[in-house]
Structure formats: structure tokens, C-alpha cells
PDB file of C-alpha atoms in Angstrom:
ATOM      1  CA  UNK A   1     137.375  68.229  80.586  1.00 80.00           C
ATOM      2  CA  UNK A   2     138.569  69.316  84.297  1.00 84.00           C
ATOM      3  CA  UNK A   3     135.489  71.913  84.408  1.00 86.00           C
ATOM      4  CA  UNK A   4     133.522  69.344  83.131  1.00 89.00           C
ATOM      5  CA  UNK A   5     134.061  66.800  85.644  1.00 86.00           C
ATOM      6  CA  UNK A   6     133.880  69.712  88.517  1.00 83.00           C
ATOM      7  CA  UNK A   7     130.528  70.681  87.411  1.00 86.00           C
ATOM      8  CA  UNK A   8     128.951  67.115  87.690  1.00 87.00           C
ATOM      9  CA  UNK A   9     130.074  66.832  91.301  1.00 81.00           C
ATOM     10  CA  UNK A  10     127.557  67.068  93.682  1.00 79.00           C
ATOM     11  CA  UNK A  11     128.011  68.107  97.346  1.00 70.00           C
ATOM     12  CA  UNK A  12     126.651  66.456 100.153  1.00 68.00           C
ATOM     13  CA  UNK A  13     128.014  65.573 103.947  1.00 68.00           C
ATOM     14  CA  UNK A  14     128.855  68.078 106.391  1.00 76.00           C
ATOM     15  CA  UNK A  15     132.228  70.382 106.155  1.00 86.00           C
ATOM     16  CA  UNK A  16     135.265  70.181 108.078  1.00 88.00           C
ATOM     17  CA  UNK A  17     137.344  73.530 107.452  1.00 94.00           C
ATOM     18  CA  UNK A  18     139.924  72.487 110.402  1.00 92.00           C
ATOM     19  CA  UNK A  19     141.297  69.038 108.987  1.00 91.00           C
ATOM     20  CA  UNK A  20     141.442  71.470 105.449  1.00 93.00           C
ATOM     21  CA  UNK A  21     143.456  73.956 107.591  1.00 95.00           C
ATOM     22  CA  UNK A  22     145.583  70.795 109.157  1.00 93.00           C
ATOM     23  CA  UNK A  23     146.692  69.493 105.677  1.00 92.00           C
ATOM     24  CA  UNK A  24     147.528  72.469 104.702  1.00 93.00           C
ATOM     25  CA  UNK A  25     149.703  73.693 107.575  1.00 93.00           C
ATOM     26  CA  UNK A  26     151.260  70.181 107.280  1.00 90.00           C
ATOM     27  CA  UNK A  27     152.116  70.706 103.039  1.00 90.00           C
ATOM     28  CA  UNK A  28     153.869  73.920 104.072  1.00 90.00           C
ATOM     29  CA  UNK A  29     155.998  72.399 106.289  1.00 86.00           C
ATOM     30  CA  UNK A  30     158.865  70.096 106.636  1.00 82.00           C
ATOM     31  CA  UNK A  31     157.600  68.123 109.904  1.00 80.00           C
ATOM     32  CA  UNK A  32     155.504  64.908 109.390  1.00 79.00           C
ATOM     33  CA  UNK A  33     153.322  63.751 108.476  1.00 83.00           C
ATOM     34  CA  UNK A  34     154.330  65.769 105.041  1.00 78.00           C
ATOM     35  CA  UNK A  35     158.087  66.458 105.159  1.00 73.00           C
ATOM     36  CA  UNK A  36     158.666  68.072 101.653  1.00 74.00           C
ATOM     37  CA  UNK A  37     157.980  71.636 102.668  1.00 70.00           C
ATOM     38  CA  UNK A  38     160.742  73.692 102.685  1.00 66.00           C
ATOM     39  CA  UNK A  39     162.014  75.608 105.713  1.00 65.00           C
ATOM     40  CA  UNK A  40     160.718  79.032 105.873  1.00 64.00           C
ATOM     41  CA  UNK A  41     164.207  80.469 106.082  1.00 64.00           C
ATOM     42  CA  UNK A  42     165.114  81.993 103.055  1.00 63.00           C
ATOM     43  CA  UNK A  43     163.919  85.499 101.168  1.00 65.00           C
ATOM     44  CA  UNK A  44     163.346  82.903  98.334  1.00 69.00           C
ATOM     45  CA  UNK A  45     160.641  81.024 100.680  1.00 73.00           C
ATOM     46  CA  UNK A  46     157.261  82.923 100.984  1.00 82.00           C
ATOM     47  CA  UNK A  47     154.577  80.299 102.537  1.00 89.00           C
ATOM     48  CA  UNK A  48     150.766  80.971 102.071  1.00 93.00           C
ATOM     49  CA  UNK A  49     147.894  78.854 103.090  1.00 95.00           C
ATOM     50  CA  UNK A  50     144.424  80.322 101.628  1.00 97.00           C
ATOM     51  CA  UNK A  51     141.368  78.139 103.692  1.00 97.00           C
ATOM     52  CA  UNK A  52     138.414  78.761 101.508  1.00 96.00           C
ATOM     53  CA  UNK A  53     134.943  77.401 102.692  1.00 93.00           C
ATOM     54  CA  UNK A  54     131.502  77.654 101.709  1.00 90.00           C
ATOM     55  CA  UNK A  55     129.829  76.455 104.993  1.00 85.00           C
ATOM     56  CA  UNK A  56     131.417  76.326 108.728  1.00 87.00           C
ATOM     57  CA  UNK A  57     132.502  73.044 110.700  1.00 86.00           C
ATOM     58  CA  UNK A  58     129.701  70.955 110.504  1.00 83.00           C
ATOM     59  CA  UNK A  59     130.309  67.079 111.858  1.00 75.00           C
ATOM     60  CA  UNK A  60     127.837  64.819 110.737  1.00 65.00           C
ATOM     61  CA  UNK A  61     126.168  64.349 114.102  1.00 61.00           C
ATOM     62  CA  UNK A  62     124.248  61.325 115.010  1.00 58.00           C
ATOM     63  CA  UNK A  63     123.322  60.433 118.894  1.00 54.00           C
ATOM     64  CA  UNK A  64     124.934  57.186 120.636  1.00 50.00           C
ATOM     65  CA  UNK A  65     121.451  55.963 120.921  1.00 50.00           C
ATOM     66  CA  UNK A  66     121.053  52.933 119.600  1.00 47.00           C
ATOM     67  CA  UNK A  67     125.180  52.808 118.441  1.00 51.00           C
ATOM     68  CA  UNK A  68     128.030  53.894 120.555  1.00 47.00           C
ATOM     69  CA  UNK A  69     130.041  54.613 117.378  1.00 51.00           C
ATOM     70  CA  UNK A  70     127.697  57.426 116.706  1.00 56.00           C
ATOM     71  CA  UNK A  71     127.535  55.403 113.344  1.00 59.00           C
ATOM     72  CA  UNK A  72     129.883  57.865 111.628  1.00 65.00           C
ATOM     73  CA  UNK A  73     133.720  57.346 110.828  1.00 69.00           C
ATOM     74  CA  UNK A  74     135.294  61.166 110.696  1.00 73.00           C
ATOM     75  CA  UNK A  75     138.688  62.218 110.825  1.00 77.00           C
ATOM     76  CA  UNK A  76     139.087  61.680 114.189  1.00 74.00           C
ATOM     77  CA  UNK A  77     137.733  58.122 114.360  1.00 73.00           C
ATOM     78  CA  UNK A  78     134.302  57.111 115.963  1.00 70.00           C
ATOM     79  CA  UNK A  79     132.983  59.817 118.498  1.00 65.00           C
ATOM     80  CA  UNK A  80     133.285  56.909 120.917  1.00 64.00           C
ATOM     81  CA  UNK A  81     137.290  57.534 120.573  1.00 67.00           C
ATOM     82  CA  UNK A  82     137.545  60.994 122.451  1.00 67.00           C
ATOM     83  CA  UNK A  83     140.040  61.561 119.624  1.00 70.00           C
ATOM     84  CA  UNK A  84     138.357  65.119 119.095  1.00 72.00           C
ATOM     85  CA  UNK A  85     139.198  66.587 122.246  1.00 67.00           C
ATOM     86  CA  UNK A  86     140.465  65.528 125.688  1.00 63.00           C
ATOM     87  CA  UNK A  87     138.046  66.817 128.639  1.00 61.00           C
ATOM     88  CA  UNK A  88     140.246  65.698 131.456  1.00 63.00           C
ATOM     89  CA  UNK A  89     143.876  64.838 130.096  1.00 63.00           C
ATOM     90  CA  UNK A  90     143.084  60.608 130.292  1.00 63.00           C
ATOM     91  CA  UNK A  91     142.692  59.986 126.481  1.00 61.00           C
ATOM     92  CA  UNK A  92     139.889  57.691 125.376  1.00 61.00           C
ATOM     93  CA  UNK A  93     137.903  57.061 128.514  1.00 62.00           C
ATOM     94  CA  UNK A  94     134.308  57.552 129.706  1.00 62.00           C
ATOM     95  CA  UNK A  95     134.624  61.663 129.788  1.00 63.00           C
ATOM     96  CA  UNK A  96     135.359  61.491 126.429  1.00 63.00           C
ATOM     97  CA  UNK A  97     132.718  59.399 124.987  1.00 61.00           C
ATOM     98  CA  UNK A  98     130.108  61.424 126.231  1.00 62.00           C
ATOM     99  CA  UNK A  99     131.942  64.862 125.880  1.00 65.00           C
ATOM    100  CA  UNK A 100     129.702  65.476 122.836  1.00 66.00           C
ATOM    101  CA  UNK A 101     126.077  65.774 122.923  1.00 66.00           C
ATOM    102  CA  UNK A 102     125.264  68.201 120.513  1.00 72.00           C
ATOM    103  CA  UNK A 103     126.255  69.522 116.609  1.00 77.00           C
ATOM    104  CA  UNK A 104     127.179  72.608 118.740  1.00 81.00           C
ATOM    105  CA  UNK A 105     129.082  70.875 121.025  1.00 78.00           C
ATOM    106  CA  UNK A 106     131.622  69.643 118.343  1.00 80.00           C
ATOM    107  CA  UNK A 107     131.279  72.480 116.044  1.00 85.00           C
ATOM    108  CA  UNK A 108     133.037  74.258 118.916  1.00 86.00           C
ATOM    109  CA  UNK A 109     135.458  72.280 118.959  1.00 84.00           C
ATOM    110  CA  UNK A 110     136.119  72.303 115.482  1.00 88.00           C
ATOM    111  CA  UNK A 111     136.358  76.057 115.239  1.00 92.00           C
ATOM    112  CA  UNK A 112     138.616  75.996 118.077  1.00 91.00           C
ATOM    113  CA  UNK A 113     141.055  73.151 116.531  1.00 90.00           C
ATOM    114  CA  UNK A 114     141.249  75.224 113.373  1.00 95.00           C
ATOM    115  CA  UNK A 115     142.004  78.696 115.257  1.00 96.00           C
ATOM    116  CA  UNK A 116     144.752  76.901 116.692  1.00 94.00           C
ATOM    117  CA  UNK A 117     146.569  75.521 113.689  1.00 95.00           C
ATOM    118  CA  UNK A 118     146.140  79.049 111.771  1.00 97.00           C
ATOM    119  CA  UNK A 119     147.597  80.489 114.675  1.00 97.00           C
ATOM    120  CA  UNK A 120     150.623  77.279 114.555  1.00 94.00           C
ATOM    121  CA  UNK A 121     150.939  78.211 110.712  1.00 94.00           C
ATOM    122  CA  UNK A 122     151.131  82.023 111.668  1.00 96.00           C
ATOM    123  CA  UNK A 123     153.599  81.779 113.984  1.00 94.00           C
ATOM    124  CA  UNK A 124     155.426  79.441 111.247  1.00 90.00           C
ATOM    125  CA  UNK A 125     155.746  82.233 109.393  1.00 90.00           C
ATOM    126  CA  UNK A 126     152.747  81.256 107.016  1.00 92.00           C
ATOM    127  CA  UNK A 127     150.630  83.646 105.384  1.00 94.00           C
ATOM    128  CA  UNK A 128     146.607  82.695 105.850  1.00 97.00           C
ATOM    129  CA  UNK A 129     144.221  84.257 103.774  1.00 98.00           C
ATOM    130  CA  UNK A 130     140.873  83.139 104.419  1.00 97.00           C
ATOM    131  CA  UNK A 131     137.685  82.937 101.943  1.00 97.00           C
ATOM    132  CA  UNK A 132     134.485  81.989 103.386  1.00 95.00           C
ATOM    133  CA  UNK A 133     132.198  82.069 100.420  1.00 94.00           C
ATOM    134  CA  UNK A 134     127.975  83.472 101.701  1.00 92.00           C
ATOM    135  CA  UNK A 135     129.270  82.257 104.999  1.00 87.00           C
ATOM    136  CA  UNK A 136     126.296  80.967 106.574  1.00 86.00           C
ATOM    137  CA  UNK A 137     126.950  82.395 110.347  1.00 89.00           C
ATOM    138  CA  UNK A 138     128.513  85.451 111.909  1.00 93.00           C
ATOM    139  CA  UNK A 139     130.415  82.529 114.247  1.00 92.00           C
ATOM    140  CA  UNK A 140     132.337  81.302 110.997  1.00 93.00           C
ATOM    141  CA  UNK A 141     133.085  84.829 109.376  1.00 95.00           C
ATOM    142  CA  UNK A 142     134.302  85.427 112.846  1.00 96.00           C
ATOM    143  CA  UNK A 143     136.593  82.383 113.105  1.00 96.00           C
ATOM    144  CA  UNK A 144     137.252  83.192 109.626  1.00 97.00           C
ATOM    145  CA  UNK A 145     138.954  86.581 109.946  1.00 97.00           C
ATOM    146  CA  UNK A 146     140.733  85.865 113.545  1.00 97.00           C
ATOM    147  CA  UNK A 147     142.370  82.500 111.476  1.00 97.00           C
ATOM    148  CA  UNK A 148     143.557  84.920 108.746  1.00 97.00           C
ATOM    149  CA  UNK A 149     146.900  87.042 109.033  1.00 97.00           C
ATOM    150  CA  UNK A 150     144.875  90.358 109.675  1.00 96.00           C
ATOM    151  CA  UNK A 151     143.303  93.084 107.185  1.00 95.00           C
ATOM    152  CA  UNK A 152     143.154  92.266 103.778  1.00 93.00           C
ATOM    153  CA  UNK A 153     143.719  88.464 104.013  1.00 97.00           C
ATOM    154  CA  UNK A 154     140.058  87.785 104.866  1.00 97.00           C
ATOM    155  CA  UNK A 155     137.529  88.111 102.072  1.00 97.00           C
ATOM    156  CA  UNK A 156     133.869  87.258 102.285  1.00 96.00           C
ATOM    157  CA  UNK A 157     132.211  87.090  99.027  1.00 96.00           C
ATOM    158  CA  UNK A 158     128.441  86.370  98.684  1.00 95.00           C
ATOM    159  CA  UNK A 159     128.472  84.803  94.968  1.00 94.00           C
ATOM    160  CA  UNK A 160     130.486  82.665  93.286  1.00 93.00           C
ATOM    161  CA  UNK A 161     130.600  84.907  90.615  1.00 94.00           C
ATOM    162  CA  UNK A 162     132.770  87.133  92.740  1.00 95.00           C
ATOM    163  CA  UNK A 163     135.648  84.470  93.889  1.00 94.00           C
ATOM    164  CA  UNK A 164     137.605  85.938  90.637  1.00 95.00           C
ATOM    165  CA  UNK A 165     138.147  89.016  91.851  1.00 95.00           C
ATOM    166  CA  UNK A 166     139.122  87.039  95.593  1.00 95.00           C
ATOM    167  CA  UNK A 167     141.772  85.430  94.151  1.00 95.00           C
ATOM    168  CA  UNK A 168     142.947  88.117  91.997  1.00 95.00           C
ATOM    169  CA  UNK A 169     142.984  90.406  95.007  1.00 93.00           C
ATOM    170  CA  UNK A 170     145.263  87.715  96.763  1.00 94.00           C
ATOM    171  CA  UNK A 171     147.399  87.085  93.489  1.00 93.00           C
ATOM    172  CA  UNK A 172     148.143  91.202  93.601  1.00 91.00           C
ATOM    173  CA  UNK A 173     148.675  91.479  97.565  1.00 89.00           C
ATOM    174  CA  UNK A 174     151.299  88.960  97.167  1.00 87.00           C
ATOM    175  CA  UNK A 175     153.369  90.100  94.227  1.00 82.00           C
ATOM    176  CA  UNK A 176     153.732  93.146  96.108  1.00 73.00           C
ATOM    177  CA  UNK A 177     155.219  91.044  98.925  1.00 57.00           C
ATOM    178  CA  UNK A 178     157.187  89.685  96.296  1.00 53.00           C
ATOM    179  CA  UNK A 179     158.496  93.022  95.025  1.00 51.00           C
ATOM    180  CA  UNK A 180     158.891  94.686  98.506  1.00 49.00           C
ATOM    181  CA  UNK A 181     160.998  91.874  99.505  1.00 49.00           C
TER     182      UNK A 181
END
């Protein structure tokens, strides 16, 4: 029934690998917004976050002509909010509003926010394996493997046929963490 129900979904919108990467970070860990993470202080604990994607950070991008909301709710509000990013450390003014005037412009900033929290659950003591299934840019597969904890926890398959393997590649790289620990 569950394969059933995931075949008659249909994708549409654009992708948003960094608030993925967030939630993730924030299930491993015992800090809010999520607090039943364990502490990662204990030969017992081993913390891994796999980010798996099969596009790059793509905000649904709409002008402020015509609406200053942009006309699209995202996770960080209305572009009107500045929530995104902060150009000149004044939250939610004028600089902020306009700080976007391209896709680019915030896919940037995307890639950026979610090279930072890989790098906040690294240094957590989080394991981060990317996937980025046919990744569609060399900018992505490039975020993709700096996000990841290094060689052998980034894995670019081209068909979906081949995200078996992926995962049984991971599943055997960490049982011999297990064992060697």
C-alpha cells in the first residue's frame, strides 16, 4: 500500500535541500526546536544525517512587480521579510526586500545556508552523507560533496535504479564504524 501511494505522487514546486538539511540537523540534536536527540556523547551514540536530492535549491521565484510579497509563502516567510538573509545586520528593512532579484540570487543563498548547517552538524559530531540523484548542475554536486563528511559519503547516482546500491554502500560504511568502534 505505502509503494502504492508513493508512486501516485506527483512532483511539482521548486526544491529546498537546506530547510531538508535544517530539520535534519535539528532531529539529531537535543537543542530546539526538536529536543529529543540524544547527546552525541556516548560510544553507544553514532549520529548520521544522509541529504538526498534530486534537483538543487530552487525557490519558486516570482518578481515584486505587481506584489511586494513576491506572491509566494516559503520557509522563510514572504521575500518582502528579509528573513532569507541579512545584507546589512538591520533585519527586515528596505536592503532586505530588494536583496533578491534573481532565482540565482537566492539559490546562492540557499546553497550557502545549507553548507553552513552541514558544516554545524559536522562539527556536532554528525555524520553527512550526501545523495544528489542526476544532479542537474556541477554547482549542486559541488555543494553536495563539500556538505558531506569527505570521501565516500558523497554518492552521485544517475538512475534511480542505482539508489539501492547508494544506500547499501552507506548501510556497509557504517557497520564498519559500528564494528571499529
Amino acid at each position: 500500500m505505502v509503494k502504492s501511494k508513493i508512486a501516485a505522487m506527483t512532483a511539482s514546486g521548486g526544491t529546498n535541500i537546506q530547510q531538508g538539511t535544517v530539520w535534519g540537523f535539528h532531529a539529531l540534536t537535543p537543542s530546539e526546536p526538536l529536543s529529543e536527540g540524544l547527546l552525541n556523547n556516548s560510544a553507544s551514540v553514532e549520529k548520521v544525517l544522509i541529504i538526498m536530492t534530486d534537483g538543487f535549491n530552487e525557490p519558486d521565484f516570482r518578481s515584486y512587480s505587481g506584489d511586494w510579497n513576491g506572491n509566494e509563502y516559503s520557509a522563510w516567510g514572504y521575500r518582502k521579510d528579509g528573513r532569507l538573509a541579512d545584507v546589512d545586520g538591520m533585519l527586515n528593512n528596505a536592503n532586505e526586500y530588494n536583496a533578491f532579484n534573481s532565482k540565482a540570487d537566492i539559490t546562492a543563498v540557499m546553497d550557502q545556508k545549507t553548507l553552513d548547517t552541514c558544516t554545524n552538524a559536522k562539527n556536532a559530531g554528525i555524520e553527512v552523507f550526501t545523495i544528489g540523484l542526476s544532479s542537474p548542475s556541477q554547482a549542486t554536486t559541488d555543494m553536495l560533496t563539500e556538505c558531506s563528511s569527505g570521501t565516500g559519503y558523497h554518492h552521485f547516482p544517475t538512475d534511480p535504479t542505482q539508489l539501492e546500491g547508494v544506500f547499501k554502500n552507506i548501510a556497509a560504511q557504517l557497520a564498519q564504524l559500528r564494528l571499529a568502534r
